[in-house]
Coordinates of C-alpha atoms in Angstrom, one line a residue:
X1 CA 12.8 -6.4 -18.6
X2 CA 12.4 -9.8 -17.2
X3 CA 11.0 -12.6 -19.3
X4 CA 7.5 -12.5 -17.8
X5 CA 7.3 -8.8 -18.2
X6 CA 8.4 -9.1 -21.8
X7 CA 5.9 -11.8 -22.5
X8 CA 3.1 -9.7 -21.0
X9 CA 4.3 -6.8 -23.1
X10 CA 4.1 -8.9 -26.3
X11 CA 0.6 -10.2 -25.3
X12 CA -0.5 -6.7 -24.6
X13 CA 0.6 -5.7 -28.1
X14 CA -1.4 -8.6 -29.5
X15 CA -4.5 -7.6 -27.4
X16 CA -4.4 -4.1 -28.8
X17 CA -4.3 -5.6 -32.3
X18 CA -7.1 -8.0 -31.5
X19 CA -9.7 -5.4 -30.5
X20 CA -11.8 -4.1 -33.4
X21 CA -15.0 -2.1 -33.1
X22 CA -17.6 -2.4 -35.7
X23 CA -18.7 0.9 -37.3
X24 CA -22.0 1.7 -39.0
X25 CA -22.0 2.6 -42.6
X26 CA -22.0 6.3 -41.8
X27 CA -18.9 6.0 -39.7
X28 CA -20.4 6.3 -36.2
X29 CA -20.1 3.6 -33.6
X30 CA -23.2 1.8 -32.6
X31 CA -24.6 2.5 -29.2
X32 CA -23.8 -0.9 -27.8
X33 CA -20.2 -0.5 -28.9
X34 CA -19.9 3.0 -27.7
X35 CA -20.9 1.8 -24.2
X36 CA -18.3 -0.9 -24.5
X37 CA -20.7 -3.7 -23.9
X38 CA -19.7 -5.9 -26.8
X39 CA -16.3 -5.5 -28.5
X40 CA -15.3 -8.0 -31.1
X41 CA -12.0 -9.3 -29.8
X42 CA -10.7 -11.5 -32.5
X43 CA -7.3 -11.9 -34.1
X44 CA -5.6 -14.6 -35.8
X45 CA -1.9 -14.5 -34.8
X46 CA 0.8 -15.1 -37.4
X47 CA 1.0 -18.8 -36.5
X48 CA -2.7 -19.2 -37.4
X49 CA -4.2 -20.1 -34.0
X50 CA -7.0 -18.1 -32.4
X51 CA -6.6 -16.5 -29.0
X52 CA -9.4 -17.4 -26.6
X53 CA -11.3 -14.8 -24.7
X54 CA -10.3 -16.5 -21.4
X55 CA -6.6 -16.0 -22.3
X56 CA -7.3 -12.4 -23.2
X57 CA -9.2 -11.8 -19.9
X58 CA -6.4 -13.5 -17.9
X59 CA -3.8 -11.3 -19.6
X60 CA -5.9 -8.3 -19.0
X61 CA -6.3 -9.1 -15.3
X62 CA -2.6 -9.8 -15.0
X63 CA -1.7 -6.4 -16.7
X64 CA -4.2 -4.6 -14.4
X65 CA -2.7 -6.2 -11.4
X66 CA 0.9 -5.2 -12.4
X67 CA -0.3 -1.8 -13.3
X68 CA -1.8 -1.4 -9.8
X69 CA 1.4 -2.6 -8.2
X70 CA 3.5 -0.2 -10.3
X71 CA 1.2 2.7 -9.3
X72 CA 1.6 1.7 -5.6
X73 CA 5.4 1.6 -6.0
X74 CA 5.4 5.0 -7.7
X75 CA 3.2 6.5 -5.0
X76 CA 5.5 5.1 -2.3
X77 CA 8.5 6.6 -4.1
X78 CA 6.7 9.9 -4.3
X79 CA 5.9 9.8 -0.6
X80 CA 9.6 9.1 0.2
X81 CA 10.7 12.0 -2.1
X82 CA 8.2 14.3 -0.5
X83 CA 9.4 13.3 3.0
X84 CA 13.1 13.8 2.0
X85 CA 12.3 17.2 0.5
X86 CA 10.4 18.2 3.7
X87 CA 13.5 17.2 5.8
X88 CA 15.7 19.2 3.5
X89 CA 13.4 22.2 3.9
X90 CA 13.3 21.8 7.7
X91 CA 17.1 21.7 7.8
X92 CA 17.4 24.8 5.5
X93 CA 14.9 26.7 7.8
X94 CA 16.9 25.7 10.8
X95 CA 20.1 27.0 9.1
X96 CA 18.3 30.2 8.2
X97 CA 17.2 30.7 11.8
X98 CA 20.7 30.2 13.0
X99 CA 22.0 32.6 10.4
X100 CA 19.4 35.2 11.5
X101 CA 20.5 34.8 15.1
X102 CA 24.2 35.3 14.1
X103 CA 23.3 38.4 12.0
X104 CA 21.3 39.9 14.9
X105 CA 24.2 39.3 17.3
X106 CA 26.6 40.9 14.8
X107 CA 24.3 43.8 14.3
X108 CA 24.0 44.3 18.1
X109 CA 27.8 44.2 18.4
X110 CA 28.2 46.7 15.5
X111 CA 25.6 49.0 17.0
X112 CA 27.4 48.8 20.4
X113 CA 30.7 49.6 18.7
X114 CA 29.2 52.6 17.0
X115 CA 27.6 53.8 20.2
X116 CA 31.0 53.5 22.0
X117 CA 32.7 55.4 19.2
X118 CA 30.0 58.1 19.3
X119 CA 30.4 58.4 23.1
X120 CA 34.1 58.6 22.8
X121 CA 33.9 61.4 20.2
X122 CA 31.4 63.3 22.4
X123 CA 33.6 62.9 25.4
X124 CA 36.6 64.1 23.4
X125 CA 34.7 67.2 22.2
X126 CA 33.5 67.9 25.8
X127 CA 37.1 67.7 27.1
X128 CA 38.3 70.1 24.4
X129 CA 35.5 72.5 25.2
X130 CA 36.2 72.3 28.9
X131 CA 39.9 72.8 28.3
X132 CA 39.2 75.8 26.0
X133 CA 36.8 77.2 28.6
X134 CA 39.4 76.7 31.3
X135 CA 42.1 78.4 29.1
X136 CA 39.7 81.3 28.4
X137 CA 38.9 81.5 32.1
X138 CA 42.6 81.5 33.0
X139 CA 43.3 84.2 30.4
X140 CA 40.7 86.4 32.0
X141 CA 42.1 86.1 35.4

């Protein structure tokens, strides 16, 4: 944490301690307080000096400004992460597509090999049959 950030952090802690809301006797908040219109913001710090409302408002504004900046930074980081993950997904899909093509080519080659083997076996059986028929025919003559 840098010094400014640390000082703001300390002032923020002080602000949280300074805010007090008056309660009615029965423990419920009054309507004006529940709407947030008038909060008693008073605290006497340890050194004994009071914090002015202007100082509180300036600190509040500064904290809100930093908060908005941090939110913007986080949103930008999220957008970058999303873009990076989208790129990774696209690359993975591309690789999957290439693998599918390779698998299809391999399957076609394998099928062609099986077809060739089946044709070879049929041809071999036909030759045997023809040879047997020829031998039978010669034997009859």
